[in-house]
CSV table of C-alpha atoms in Angstrom, one decimal:
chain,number,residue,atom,x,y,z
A,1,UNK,CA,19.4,-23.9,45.0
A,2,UNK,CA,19.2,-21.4,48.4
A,3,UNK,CA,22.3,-19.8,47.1
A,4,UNK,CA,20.9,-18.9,43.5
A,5,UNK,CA,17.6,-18.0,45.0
A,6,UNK,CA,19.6,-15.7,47.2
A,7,UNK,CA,21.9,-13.9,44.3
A,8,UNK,CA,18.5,-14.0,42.3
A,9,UNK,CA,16.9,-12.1,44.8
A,10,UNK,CA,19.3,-9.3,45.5
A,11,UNK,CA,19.6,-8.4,41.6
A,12,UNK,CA,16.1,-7.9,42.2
A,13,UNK,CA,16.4,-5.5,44.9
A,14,UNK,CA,18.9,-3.7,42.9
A,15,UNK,CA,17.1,-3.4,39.8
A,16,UNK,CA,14.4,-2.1,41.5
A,17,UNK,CA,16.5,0.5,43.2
A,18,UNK,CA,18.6,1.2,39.8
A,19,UNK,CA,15.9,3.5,38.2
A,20,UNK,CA,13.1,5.6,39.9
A,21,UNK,CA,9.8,3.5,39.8
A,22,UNK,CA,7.2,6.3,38.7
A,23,UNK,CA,7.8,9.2,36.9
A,24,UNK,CA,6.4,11.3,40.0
A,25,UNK,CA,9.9,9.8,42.0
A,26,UNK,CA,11.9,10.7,39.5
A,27,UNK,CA,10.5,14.7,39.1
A,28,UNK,CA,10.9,15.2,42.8
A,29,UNK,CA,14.5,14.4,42.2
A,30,UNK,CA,15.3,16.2,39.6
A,31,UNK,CA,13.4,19.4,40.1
A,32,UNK,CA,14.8,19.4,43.5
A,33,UNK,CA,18.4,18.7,42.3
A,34,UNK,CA,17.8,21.6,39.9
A,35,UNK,CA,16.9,24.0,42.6
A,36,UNK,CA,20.0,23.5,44.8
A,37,UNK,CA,22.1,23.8,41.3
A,38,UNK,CA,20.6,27.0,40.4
A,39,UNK,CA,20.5,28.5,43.9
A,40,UNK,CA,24.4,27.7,44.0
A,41,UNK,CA,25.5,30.0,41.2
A,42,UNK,CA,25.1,28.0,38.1
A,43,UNK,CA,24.2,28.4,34.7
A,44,UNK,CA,20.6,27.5,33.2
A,45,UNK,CA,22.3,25.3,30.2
A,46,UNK,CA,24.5,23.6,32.5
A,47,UNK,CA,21.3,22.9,34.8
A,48,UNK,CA,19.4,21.5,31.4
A,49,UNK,CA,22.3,19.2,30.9
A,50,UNK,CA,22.7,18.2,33.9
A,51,UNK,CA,18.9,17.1,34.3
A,52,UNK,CA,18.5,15.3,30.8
A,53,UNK,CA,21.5,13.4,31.3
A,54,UNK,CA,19.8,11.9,34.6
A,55,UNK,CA,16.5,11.4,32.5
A,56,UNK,CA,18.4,10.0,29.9
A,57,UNK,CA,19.4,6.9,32.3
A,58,UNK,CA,16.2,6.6,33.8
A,59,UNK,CA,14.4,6.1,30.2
A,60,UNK,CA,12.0,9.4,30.9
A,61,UNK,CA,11.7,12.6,29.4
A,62,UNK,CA,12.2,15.6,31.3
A,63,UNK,CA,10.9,19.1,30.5
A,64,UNK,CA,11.9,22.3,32.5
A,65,UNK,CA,11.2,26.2,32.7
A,66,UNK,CA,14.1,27.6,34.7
A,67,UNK,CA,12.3,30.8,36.8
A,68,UNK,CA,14.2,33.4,38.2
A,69,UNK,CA,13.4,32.1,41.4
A,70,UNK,CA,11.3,28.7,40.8
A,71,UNK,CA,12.1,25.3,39.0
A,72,UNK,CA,9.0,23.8,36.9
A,73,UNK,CA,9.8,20.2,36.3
A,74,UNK,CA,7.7,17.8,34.1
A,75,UNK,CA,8.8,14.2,33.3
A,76,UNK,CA,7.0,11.6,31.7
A,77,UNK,CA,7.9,7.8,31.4
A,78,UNK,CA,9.2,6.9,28.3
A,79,UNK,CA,5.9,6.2,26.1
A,80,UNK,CA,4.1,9.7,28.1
A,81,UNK,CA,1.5,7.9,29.0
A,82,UNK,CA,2.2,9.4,32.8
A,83,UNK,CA,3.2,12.3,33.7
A,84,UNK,CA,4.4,14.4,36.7
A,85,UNK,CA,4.4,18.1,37.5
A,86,UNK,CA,6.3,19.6,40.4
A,87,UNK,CA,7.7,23.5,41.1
A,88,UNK,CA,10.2,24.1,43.2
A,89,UNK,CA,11.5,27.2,44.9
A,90,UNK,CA,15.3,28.1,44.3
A,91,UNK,CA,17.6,27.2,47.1
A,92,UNK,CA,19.3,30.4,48.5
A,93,UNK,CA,22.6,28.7,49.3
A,94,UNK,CA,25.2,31.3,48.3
A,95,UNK,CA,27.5,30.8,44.8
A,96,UNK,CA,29.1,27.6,45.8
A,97,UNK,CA,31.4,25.9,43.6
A,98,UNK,CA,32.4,23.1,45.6
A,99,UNK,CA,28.2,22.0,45.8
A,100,UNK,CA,28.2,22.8,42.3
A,101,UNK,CA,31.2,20.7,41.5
A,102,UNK,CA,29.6,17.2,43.4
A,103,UNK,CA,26.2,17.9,41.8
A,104,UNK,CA,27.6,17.4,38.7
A,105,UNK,CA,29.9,14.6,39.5
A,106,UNK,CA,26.8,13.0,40.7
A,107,UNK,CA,24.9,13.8,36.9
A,108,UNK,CA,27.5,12.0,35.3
A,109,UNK,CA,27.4,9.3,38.2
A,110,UNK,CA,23.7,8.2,37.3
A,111,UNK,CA,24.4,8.9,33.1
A,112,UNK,CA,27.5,5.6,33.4
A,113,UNK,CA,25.5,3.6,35.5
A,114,UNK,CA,27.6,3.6,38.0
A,115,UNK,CA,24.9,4.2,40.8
A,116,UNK,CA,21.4,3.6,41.0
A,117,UNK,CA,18.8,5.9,42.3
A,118,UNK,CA,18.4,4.9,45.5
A,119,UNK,CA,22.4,5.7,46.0
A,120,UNK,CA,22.0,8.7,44.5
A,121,UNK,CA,18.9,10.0,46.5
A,122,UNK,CA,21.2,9.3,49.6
A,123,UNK,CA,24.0,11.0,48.0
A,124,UNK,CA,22.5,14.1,46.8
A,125,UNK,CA,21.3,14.7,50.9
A,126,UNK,CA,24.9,14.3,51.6
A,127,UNK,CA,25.9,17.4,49.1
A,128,UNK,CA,23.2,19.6,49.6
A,129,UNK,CA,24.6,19.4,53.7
A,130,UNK,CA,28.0,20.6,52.8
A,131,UNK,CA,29.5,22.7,54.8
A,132,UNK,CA,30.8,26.3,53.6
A,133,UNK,CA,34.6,26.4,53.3
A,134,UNK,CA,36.6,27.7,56.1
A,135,UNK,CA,35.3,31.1,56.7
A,136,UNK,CA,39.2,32.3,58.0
A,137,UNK,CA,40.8,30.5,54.8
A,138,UNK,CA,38.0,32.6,52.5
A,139,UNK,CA,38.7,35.9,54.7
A,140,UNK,CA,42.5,35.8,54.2
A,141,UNK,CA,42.6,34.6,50.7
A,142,UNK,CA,39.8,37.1,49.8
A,143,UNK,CA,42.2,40.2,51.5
A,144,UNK,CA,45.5,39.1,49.6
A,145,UNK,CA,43.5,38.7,46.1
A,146,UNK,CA,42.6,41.9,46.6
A,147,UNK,CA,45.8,43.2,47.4
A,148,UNK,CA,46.8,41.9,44.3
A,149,UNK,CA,44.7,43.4,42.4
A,150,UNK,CA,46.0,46.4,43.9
A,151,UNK,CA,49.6,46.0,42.5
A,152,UNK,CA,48.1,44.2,39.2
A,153,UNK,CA,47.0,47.8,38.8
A,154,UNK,CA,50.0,50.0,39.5
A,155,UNK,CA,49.5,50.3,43.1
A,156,UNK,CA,52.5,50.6,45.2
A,157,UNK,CA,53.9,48.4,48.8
A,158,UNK,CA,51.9,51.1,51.0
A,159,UNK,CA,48.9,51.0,49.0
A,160,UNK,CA,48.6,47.6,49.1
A,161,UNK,CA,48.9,47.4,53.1
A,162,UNK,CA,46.1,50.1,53.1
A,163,UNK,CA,44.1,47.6,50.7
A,164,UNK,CA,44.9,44.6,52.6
A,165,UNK,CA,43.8,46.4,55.9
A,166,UNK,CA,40.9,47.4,54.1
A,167,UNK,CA,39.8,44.1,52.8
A,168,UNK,CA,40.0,42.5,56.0
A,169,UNK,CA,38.1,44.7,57.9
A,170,UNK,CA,35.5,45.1,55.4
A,171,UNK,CA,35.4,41.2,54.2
A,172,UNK,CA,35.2,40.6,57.8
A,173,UNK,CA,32.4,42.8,58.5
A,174,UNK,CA,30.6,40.8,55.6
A,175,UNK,CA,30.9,37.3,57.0
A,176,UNK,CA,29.3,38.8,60.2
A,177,UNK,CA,26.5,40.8,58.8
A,178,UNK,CA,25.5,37.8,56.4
A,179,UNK,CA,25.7,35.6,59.3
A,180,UNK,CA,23.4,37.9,61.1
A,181,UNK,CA,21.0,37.6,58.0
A,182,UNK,CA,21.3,41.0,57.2
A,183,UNK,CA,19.9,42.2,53.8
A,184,UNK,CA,22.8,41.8,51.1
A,185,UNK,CA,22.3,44.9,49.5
A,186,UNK,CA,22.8,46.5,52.9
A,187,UNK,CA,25.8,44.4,53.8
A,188,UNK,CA,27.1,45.7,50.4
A,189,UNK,CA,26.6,49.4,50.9
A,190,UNK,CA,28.1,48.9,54.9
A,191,UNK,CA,31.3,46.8,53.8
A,192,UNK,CA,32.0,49.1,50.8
A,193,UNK,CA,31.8,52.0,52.7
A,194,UNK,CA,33.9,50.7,55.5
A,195,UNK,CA,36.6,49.8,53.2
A,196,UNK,CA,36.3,53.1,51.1
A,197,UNK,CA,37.0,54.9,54.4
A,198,UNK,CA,40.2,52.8,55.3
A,199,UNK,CA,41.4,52.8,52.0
A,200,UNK,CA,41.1,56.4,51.9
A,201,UNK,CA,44.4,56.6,54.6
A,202,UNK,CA,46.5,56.9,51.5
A,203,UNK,CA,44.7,60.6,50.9
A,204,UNK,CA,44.3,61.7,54.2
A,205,UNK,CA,47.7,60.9,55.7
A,206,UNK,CA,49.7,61.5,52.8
A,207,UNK,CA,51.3,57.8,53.1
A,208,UNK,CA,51.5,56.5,49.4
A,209,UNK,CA,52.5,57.5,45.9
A,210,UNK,CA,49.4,55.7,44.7
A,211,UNK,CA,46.8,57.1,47.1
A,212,UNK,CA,44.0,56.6,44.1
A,213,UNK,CA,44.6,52.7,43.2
A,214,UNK,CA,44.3,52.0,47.0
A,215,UNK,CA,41.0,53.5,46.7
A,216,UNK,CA,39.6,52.4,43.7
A,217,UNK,CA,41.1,49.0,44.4
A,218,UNK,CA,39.6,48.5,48.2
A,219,UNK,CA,36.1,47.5,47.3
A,220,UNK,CA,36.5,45.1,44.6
A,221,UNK,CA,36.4,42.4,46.5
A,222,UNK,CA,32.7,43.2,46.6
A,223,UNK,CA,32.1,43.3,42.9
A,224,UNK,CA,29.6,40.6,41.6
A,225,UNK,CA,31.3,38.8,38.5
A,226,UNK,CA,29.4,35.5,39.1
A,227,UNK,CA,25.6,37.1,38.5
A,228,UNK,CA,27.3,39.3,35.5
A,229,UNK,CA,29.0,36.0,33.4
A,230,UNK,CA,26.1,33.7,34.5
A,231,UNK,CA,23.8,36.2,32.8
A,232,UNK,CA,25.8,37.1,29.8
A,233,UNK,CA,25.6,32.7,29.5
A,234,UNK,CA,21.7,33.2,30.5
A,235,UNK,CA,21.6,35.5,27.7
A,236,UNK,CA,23.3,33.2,24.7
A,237,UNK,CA,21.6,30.4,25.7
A,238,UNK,CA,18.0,31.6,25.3
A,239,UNK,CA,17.0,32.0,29.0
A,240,UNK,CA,16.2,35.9,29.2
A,241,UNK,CA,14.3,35.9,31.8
A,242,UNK,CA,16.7,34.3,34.1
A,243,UNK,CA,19.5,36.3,32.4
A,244,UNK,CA,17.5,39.6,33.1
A,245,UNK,CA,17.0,38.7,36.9
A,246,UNK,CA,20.7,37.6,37.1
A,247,UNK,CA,21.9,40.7,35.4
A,248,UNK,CA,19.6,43.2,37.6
A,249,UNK,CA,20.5,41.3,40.6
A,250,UNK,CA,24.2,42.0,40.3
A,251,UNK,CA,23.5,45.7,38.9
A,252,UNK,CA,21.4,46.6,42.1
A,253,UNK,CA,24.3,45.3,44.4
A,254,UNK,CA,27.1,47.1,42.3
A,255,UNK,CA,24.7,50.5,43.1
A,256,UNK,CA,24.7,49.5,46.5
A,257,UNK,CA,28.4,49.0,46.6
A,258,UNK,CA,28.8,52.6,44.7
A,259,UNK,CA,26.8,54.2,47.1
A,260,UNK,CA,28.8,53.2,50.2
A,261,UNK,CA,31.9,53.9,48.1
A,262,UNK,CA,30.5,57.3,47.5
A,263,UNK,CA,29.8,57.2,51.3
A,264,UNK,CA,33.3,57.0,52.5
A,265,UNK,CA,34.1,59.6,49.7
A,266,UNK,CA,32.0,62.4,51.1
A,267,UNK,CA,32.9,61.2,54.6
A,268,UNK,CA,36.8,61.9,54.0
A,269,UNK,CA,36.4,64.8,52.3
A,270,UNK,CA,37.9,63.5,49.0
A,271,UNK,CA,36.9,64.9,45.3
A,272,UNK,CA,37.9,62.7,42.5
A,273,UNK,CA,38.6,63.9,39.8
């Protein structure tokens, strides 16, 4: 008799714990959860699925107006006779694939009943603490990427040393200033010039065949796809608004990254043509 009181009670516990117990637990959740997902890099119908597949589960309904830097969550219980409201400021964590990756492991977690919501509150503070990857591992990768790109594009062994060189110093000089909390379009502008003057050795020393592709190629490291193909998504889906912000975000930091380039340009003494 103990023993089946005992199991009784701990199927209890976790049926309580299975679901969120008032619509209000449930829309501090998700609207937070959607805040970290849109403040990692990703896309507004990805963050929509994402969400109703969690309210799904949980037997609520879920309504959501993705801002370009806000979340506006409602969710009501399944017969909308309660409601709660809740806005939530993006968080500015960087594109992160990895924390966008586990967010969305953790979606489909919840959707197959695999965990309950009390697991999945404590799991969610888990991701959102993720570390960055290895800053080193990013620099070097990021510097032979680039150099790729150099010889994808006709570039030649010495123009790729001059981009590599490049890269590094000027990928380098971007972990520091961001770490410093400097203002990204000004970390832009400072690495691309930086990099445009390096990769300018090819010019000014006579010491490739391909002076040009080590210049053009040295700054593209700095190029913001992510913003350009999240709005472009923004965009088909529906979501202007977000796809406008995303799309004048990334424009203002390629202006900042053609100014410096200009920069080292006019600093070198070099006229393209």
């Amino acid at each position: 008799m103990t023993n089946s009181t005992t199991t009784n009670h701990k199927e209890a516990l976790i049926a309580e714990t299975d679901i969120p117990a008032t619509p209000k637990d449930a829309c501090i959740f998700l609207s937070d959860y959607a805040a970290w997902l849109l403040g990692c890099g990703a896309t507004c119908i990805r963050i929509e699925k994402n969400v109703k597949r969690m309210a799904d589960r949980w037997n609520m309904v879920s309504e959501m107006t993705i801002l370009p830097s806000h979340i506006h969550m409602t969710v009501w219980n399944d017969d909308r006779s309660h409601s709660y409201s809740n806005i939530v400021r993006l968080h500015h964590t960087g594109i992160s694939f990895d924390i966008n990756t586990q967010l969305s492991k953790l979606s489909w977690a919840i959707a197959d009943r695999k965990i309950g919501f009390a697991e999945a509150q404590r799991n969610f503070e888990a991701i959102v603490q993720t570390r960055p990857a290895n800053p080193w591992m990013v620099w070097i990768l990021a510097s032979l990427a680039n150099m790729a790109f150099c010889r994808l594009f006709g570039g030649d062994f010495i123009a790729m040393a001059i981009v590599l060189t490049g890269t590094l110093a000027g990928y380098k000089l971007k972990q520091v200033m961001l770490e410093d909390k400097q203002d990204v379009r000004f970390v832009f502008f400072c690495c691309a010039f930086f990099s445009s003057v390096i990769g300018a050795a090819g010019y000014v020393f006579d010491l490739s065949d391909t002076p040009e592709i080590a210049l053009g190629t040295s700054v593209l490291y700095l190029i913001p796809g992510i913003p350009y193909i999240n709005s472009v998504s923004d965009l088909l889906d529906g979501h202007y608004i977000s796809s406008f912000s995303r799309f004048m975000n990334a424009m203002v930091l390629t202006a900042c990254l053609s100014a410096g380039l200009c920069g080292g340009l006019l600093l070198m003494n070099i006229k393209w043509l």
